[in-house]
XYZ file of C-alpha atoms in Angstrom:
444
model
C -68.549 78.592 -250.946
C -67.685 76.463 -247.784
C -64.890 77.201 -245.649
C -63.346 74.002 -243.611
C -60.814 74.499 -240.937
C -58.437 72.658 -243.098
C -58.136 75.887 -245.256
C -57.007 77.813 -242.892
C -53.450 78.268 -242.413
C -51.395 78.671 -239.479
C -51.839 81.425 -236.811
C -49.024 83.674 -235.655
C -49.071 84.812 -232.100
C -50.468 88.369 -232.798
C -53.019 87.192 -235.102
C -56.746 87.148 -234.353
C -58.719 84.757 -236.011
C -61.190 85.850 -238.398
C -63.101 82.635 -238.827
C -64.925 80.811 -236.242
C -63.881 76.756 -236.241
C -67.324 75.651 -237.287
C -68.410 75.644 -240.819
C -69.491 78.331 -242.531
C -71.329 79.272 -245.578
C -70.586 82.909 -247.805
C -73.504 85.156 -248.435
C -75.655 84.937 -251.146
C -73.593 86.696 -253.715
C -70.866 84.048 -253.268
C -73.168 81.086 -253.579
C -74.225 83.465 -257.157
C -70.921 82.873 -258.045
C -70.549 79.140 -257.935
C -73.317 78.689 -260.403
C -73.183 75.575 -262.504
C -69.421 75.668 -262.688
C -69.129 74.294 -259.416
C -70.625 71.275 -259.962
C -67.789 69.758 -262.037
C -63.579 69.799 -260.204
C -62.448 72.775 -262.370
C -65.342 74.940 -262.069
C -64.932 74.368 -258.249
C -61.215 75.261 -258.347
C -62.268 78.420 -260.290
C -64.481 79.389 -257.932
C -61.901 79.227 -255.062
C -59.444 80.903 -257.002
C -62.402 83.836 -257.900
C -63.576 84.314 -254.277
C -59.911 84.674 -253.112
C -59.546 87.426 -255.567
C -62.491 89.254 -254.510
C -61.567 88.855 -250.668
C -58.628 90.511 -251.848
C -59.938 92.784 -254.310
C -63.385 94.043 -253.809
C -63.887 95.752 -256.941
C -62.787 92.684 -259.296
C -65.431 90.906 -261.502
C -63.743 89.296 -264.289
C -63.356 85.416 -263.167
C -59.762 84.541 -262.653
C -58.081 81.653 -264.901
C -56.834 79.353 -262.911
C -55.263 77.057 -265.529
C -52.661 80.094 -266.043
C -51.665 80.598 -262.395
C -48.356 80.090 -261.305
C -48.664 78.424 -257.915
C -45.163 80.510 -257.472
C -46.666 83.811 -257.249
C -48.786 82.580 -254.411
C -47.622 82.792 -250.879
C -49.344 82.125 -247.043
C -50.984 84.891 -245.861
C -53.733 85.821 -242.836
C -56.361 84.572 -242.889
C -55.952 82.938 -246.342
C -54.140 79.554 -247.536
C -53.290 80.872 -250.455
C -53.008 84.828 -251.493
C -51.406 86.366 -255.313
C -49.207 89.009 -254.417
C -47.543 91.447 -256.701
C -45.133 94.062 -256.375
C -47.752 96.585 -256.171
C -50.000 94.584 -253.977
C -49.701 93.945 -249.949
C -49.188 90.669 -248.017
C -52.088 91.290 -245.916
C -55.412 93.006 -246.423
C -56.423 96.763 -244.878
C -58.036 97.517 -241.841
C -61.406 98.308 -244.247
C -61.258 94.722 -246.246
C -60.561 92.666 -242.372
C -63.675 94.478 -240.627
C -66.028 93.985 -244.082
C -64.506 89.792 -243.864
C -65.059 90.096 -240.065
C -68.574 91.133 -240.356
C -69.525 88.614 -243.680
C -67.972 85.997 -241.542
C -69.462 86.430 -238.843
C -72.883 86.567 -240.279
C -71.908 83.157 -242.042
C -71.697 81.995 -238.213
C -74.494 82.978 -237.644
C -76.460 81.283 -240.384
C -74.164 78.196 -239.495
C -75.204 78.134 -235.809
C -78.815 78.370 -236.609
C -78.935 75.400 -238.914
C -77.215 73.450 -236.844
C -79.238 73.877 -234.071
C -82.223 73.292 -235.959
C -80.668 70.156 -237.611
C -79.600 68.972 -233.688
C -83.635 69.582 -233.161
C -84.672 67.858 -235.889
C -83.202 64.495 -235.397
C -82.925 64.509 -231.467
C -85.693 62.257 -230.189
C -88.671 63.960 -228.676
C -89.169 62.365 -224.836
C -92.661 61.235 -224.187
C -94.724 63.376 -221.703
C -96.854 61.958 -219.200
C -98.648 64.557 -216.971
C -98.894 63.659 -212.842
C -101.361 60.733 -212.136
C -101.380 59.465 -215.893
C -98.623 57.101 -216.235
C -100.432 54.700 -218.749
C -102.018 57.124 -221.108
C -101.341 54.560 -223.814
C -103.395 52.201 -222.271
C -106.073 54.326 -221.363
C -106.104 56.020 -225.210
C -106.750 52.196 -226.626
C -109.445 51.942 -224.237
C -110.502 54.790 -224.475
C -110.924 54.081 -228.399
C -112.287 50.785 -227.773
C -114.934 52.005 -226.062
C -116.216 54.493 -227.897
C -116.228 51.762 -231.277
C -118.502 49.781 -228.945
C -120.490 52.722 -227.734
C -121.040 54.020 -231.945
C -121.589 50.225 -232.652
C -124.313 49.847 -229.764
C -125.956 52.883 -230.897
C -125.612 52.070 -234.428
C -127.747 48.176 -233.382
C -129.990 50.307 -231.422
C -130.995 52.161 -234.229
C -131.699 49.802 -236.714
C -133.722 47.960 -234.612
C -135.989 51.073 -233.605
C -135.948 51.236 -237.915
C -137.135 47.746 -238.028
C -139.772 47.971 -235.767
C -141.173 51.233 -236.755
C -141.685 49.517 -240.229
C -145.384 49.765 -240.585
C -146.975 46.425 -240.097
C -150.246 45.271 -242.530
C -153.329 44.561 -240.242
C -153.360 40.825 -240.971
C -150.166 40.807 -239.639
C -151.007 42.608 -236.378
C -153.982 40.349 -235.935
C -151.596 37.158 -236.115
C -149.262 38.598 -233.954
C -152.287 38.974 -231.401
C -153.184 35.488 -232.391
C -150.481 33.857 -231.773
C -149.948 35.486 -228.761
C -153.122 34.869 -227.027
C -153.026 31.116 -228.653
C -149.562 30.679 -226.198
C -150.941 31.845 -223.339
C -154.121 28.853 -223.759
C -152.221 26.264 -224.459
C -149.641 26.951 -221.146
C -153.420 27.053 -219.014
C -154.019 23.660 -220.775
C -151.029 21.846 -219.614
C -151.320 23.440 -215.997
C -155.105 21.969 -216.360
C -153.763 18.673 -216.839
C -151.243 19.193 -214.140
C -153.498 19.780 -211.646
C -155.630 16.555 -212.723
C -152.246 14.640 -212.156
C -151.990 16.072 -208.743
C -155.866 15.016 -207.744
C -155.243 11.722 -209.425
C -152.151 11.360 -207.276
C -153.513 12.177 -203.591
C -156.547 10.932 -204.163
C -154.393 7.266 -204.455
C -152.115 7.891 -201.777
C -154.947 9.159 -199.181
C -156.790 5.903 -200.063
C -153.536 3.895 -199.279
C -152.916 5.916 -195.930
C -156.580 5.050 -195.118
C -156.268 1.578 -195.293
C -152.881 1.166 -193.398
C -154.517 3.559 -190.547
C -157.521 1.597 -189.781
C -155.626 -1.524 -189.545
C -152.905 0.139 -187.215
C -155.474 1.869 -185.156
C -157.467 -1.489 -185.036
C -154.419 -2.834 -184.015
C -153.565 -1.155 -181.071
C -156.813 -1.488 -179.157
C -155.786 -2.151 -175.474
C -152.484 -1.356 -176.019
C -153.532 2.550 -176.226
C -154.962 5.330 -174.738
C -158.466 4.595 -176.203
C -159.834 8.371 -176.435
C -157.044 9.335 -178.151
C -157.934 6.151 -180.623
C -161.453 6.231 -181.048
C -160.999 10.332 -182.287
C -158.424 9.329 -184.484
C -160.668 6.313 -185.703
C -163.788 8.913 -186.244
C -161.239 11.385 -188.262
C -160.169 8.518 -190.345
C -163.402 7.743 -191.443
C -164.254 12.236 -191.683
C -161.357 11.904 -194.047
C -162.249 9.088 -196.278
C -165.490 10.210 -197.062
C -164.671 13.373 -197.750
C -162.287 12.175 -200.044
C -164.842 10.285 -201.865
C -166.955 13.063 -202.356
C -164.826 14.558 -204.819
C -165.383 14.583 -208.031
C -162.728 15.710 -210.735
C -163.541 16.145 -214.627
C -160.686 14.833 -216.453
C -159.113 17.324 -218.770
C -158.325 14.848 -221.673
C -162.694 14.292 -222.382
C -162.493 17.569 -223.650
C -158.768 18.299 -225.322
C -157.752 21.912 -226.620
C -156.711 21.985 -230.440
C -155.416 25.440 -232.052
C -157.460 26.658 -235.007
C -155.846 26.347 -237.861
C -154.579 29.621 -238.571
C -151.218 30.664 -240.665
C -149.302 34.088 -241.403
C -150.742 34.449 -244.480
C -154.712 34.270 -243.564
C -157.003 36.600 -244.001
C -157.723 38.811 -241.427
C -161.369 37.519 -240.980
C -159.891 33.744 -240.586
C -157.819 35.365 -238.371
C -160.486 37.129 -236.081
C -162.831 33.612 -236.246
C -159.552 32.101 -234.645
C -159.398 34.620 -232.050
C -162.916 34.113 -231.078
C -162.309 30.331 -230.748
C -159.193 30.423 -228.577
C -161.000 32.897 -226.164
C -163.859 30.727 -225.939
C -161.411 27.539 -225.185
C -159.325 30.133 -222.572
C -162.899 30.628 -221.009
C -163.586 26.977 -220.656
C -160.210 26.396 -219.150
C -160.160 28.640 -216.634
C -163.532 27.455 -215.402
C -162.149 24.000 -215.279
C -158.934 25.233 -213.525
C -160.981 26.547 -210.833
C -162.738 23.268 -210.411
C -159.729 21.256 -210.223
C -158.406 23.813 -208.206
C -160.912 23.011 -205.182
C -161.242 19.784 -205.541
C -157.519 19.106 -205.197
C -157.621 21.520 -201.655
C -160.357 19.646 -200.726
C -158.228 16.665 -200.427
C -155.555 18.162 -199.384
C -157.419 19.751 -196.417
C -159.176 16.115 -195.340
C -155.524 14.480 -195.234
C -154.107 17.299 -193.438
C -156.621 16.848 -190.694
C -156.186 12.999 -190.353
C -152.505 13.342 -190.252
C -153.312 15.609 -186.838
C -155.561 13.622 -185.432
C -153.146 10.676 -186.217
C -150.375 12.898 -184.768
C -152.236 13.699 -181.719
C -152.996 9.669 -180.849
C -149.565 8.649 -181.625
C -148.315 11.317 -179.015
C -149.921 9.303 -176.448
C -148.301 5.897 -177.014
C -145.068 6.399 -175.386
C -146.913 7.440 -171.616
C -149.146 4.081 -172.257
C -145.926 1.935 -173.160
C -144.219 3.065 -170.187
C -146.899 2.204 -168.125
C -147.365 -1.589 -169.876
C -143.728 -2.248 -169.314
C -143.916 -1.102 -165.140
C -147.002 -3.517 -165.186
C -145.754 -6.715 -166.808
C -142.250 -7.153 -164.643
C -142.143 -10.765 -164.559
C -141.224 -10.977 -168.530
C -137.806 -11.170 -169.679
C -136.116 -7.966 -170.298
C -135.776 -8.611 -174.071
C -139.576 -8.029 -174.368
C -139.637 -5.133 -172.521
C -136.768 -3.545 -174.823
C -139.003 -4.692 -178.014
C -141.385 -2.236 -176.421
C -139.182 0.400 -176.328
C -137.772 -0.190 -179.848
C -141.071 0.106 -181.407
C -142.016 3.473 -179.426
C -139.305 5.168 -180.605
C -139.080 3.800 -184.407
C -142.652 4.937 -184.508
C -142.385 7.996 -183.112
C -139.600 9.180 -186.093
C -142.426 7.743 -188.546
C -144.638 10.186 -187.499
C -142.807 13.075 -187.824
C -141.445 12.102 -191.302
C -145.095 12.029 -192.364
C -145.973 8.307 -191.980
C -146.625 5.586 -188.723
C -149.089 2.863 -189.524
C -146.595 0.113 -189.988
C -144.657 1.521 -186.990
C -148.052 1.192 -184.898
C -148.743 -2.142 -186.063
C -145.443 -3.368 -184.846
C -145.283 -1.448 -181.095
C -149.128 -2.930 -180.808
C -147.076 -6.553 -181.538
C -144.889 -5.969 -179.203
C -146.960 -4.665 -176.491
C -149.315 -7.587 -176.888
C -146.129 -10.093 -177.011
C -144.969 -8.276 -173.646
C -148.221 -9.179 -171.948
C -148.621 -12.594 -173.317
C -144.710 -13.189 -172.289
C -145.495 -11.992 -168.423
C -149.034 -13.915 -168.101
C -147.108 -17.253 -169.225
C -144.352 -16.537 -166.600
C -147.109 -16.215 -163.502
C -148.935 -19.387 -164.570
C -145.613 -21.337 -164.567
C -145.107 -19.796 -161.136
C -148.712 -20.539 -160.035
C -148.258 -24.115 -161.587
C -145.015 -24.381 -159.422
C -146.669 -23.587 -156.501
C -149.861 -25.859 -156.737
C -147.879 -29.028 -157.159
C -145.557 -28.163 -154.232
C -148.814 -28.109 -152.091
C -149.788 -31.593 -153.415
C -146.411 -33.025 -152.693
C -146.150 -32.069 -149.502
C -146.865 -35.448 -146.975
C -149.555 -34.736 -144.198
C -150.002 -36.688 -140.396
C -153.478 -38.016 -140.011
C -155.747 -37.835 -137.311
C -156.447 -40.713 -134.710
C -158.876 -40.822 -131.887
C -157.586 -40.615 -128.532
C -157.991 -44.177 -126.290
C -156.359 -44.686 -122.297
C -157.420 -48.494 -122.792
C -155.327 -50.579 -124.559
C -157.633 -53.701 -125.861
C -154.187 -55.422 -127.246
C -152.175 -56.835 -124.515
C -149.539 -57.547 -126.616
C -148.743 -54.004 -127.955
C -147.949 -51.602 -125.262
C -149.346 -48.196 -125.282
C -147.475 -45.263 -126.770
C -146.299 -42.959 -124.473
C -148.358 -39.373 -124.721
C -146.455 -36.800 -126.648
C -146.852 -33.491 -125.264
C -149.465 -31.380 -125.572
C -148.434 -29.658 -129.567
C -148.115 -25.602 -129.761
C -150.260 -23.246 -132.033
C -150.110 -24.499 -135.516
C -148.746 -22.073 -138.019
C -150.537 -22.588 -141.515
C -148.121 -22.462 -144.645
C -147.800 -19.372 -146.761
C -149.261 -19.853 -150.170
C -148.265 -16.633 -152.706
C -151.229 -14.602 -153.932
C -151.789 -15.105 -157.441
C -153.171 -12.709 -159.310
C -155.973 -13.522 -161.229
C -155.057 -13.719 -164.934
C -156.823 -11.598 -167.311
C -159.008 -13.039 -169.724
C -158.140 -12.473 -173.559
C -160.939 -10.018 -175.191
C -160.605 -9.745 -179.022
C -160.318 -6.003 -180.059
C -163.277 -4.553 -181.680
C -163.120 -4.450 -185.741
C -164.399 -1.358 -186.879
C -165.516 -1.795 -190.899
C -163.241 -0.252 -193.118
C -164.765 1.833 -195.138
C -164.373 1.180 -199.163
């Protein structure tokens, strides 16, 4: 049974109330009562009428009709809407029946309080707890998880590889495994073979080209030069190109490499023949590789020491320009600047690795410069030989006092001349003669 605060009836001043204004359930033996009867309206209005009667009346059991109640004989009482009194029954209950209501009551709070507190519990929402220094424990939890799916699928790869491999493998296939690994490592020391026969083939051309532009720059240059410094990088030239000739490479392609024939599903001796042949060709190869090897430093050795000795003569050329263009002054200035020009286009050839072409053109120059300043002195020598001839001279007569023609009076004696001052003629310098440089053979 469930008492509202709607049953309750009014309070007089001097009452004390006997029910709390929450709800409240009846003990056990109440709720006993109800039964199945209060589950439709009249079994429910029996049941009020029966627990009234046995708040009033303690020792009643019988259930009450409540169809033959006269609402007449009921009147207001404390605590009670509705109480049946009688002529020899009071309007309010004894001191006994109030404390035993009091304390039934007031264990129905009780009860009452406790499930509603644990109903408040139940739905209010729980707040989320984050501990100092972890404000994004979500985050960290997924990553957390994530990393640990990797880590189990890692380990989980890991190990069925290590199953994989510790499969037990048939000796033919071990041998082809060996096979095939030792036939990779021949056929990379072919190619590099045939590299390295590229590289020979290659310097051996371009030292033959720089050998032939050389001699006819160094040829060139004779008496334009500082001739030591020429002649030793003449001799080096021809060091070089011999040396270069002497070298003898075996091309790779006269004897090719070819892999056996071998397959994953030979036998094992097929496999071991195969084995012995591709250690044989590795043998051959490396042989080979250390002839090529030498050969091609060979070369490189001879062009390295040309290019000094080249290097060193070219060094010189600047100090033996300079010294051309204080000696051949009487040339326009535009040859002496062609001098110039070529001394300092062929000394960046040089350090970018080449200057024969360069020489060839300063030696042009340098011989234009001189041919440019021995035509200026002959005109000037020319000029000054047919002033000389043009100039008109007094000749020479004998000295007479008699005068054999009567008719022609004598000339009156001039006085006696003073010291005759011969002309100034300019020194010429004698002009050299032309010598044709030396050839020196070229070498084939």
């Amino acid at each position: 049974m469930k008492l509202n605060d709607t049953d309750r009836g009014p309070l007089n001043d001097n009452e004390t109330p006997l029910i709390e204004p929450k709800r409240a359930r009846r003990a056990s033996d109440d709720t006993q009562l109800i039964g199945s009867d209060a589950e439709s309206p009249a079994g429910h209005d029996a049941h009020q009428a029966n627990a009234g009667r046995r708040l009033i009346d303690p020792d009643a059991t019988a259930p009450m009709d409540v169809t033959s109640i006269d609402e007449s004989v009921f009147t207001l009482s404390l605590p009670f809407k509705k109480t049946m009194v009688a002529a020899d029954t009071r309007d309010t209950p004894s001191e006994a029946e109030t404390a035993s209501i009091a304390v039934l009551l007031r264990d129905d709070g009780k009860e009452v309080s406790a499930d509603v507190a644990e109903h408040e519990r139940m739905i209010r929402p729980t707040p989320a707890v984050f501990l100092p220094g972890n404000k994004q424990r979500t985050t960290r939890s997924i990553l957390t998880i994530i990393i640990s799916i990797v880590t189990v699928l890692a380990l989980v790869g890991v190990g069925i590889l290590f199953a994989v491999k510790s499969q037990a493998a048939t000796p033919e296939q071990q041998a082809f495994e060996a096979y095939s690994a030792r036939q990779l490592t021949v056929a990379t020391a072919d190619r590099t073979l045939t590299s390295t026969y590229s590289a020979i083939s290659t310097a051996t051309t371009e030292a033959e080209s720089v050998n032939l532009a050389a001699a006819a720059a160094l040829a060139a240059v004779a008496g334009v030069s500082d001739e030591t410094a020429r002649a030793a990088a003449e001799t080096q030239r021809v060091t070089t190109a011999a040396a270069i000739a002497e070298v003898v490479a075996v091309d790779p392609a006269e004897t090719p490499y070819a892999a056996p024939g071998v397959s994953a599903g030979s036998s094992l001796s097929v496999i071991g023949a195969a084995l012995d042949e591709i250690s044989a060709e590795a043998t051959r190869i490396e042989a080979a590789q250390l002839e090529l090897d030498a050969a091609l430093t060979a070369i490189t050795d001879a062009r390295t020491a040309f290019a000094t000795a080249f290097t060193t003569f070219t060094d010189t050329i600047p100090a033996t320009a300079t010294a051309l263009i204080e000696a051949n002054t009487d040339a326009g200035q535009e040859w002496r600047d062609a001098v110039s020009t070529a001394v300092t286009a062929l000394t960046t050839a040089v350090k970018n690795g080449g200057g024969a072409a360069e020489l060839q053109a300063y030696a042009a120059a340098a011989f234009a410069l001189q041919d440019e300043n021995a035509r200026v002195l002959l005109e000037q020598q020319e000029s000054v030989d047919s002033e000389e001839n043009t100039t008109p001279q007094t000749p020479n007569r004998p000295r007479n006092d008699s005068n054999p023609d009567p008719v022609t009076p004598p000339r009156p004696t001039p006085p006696a001349p003073g010291p005759v001052v011969p002309p100034v003629i300019p020194e010429v310098p004698e002009e050299p003669v032309p010598v044709d440089p030396p050839t020196d053979p070229v070498p084939e």
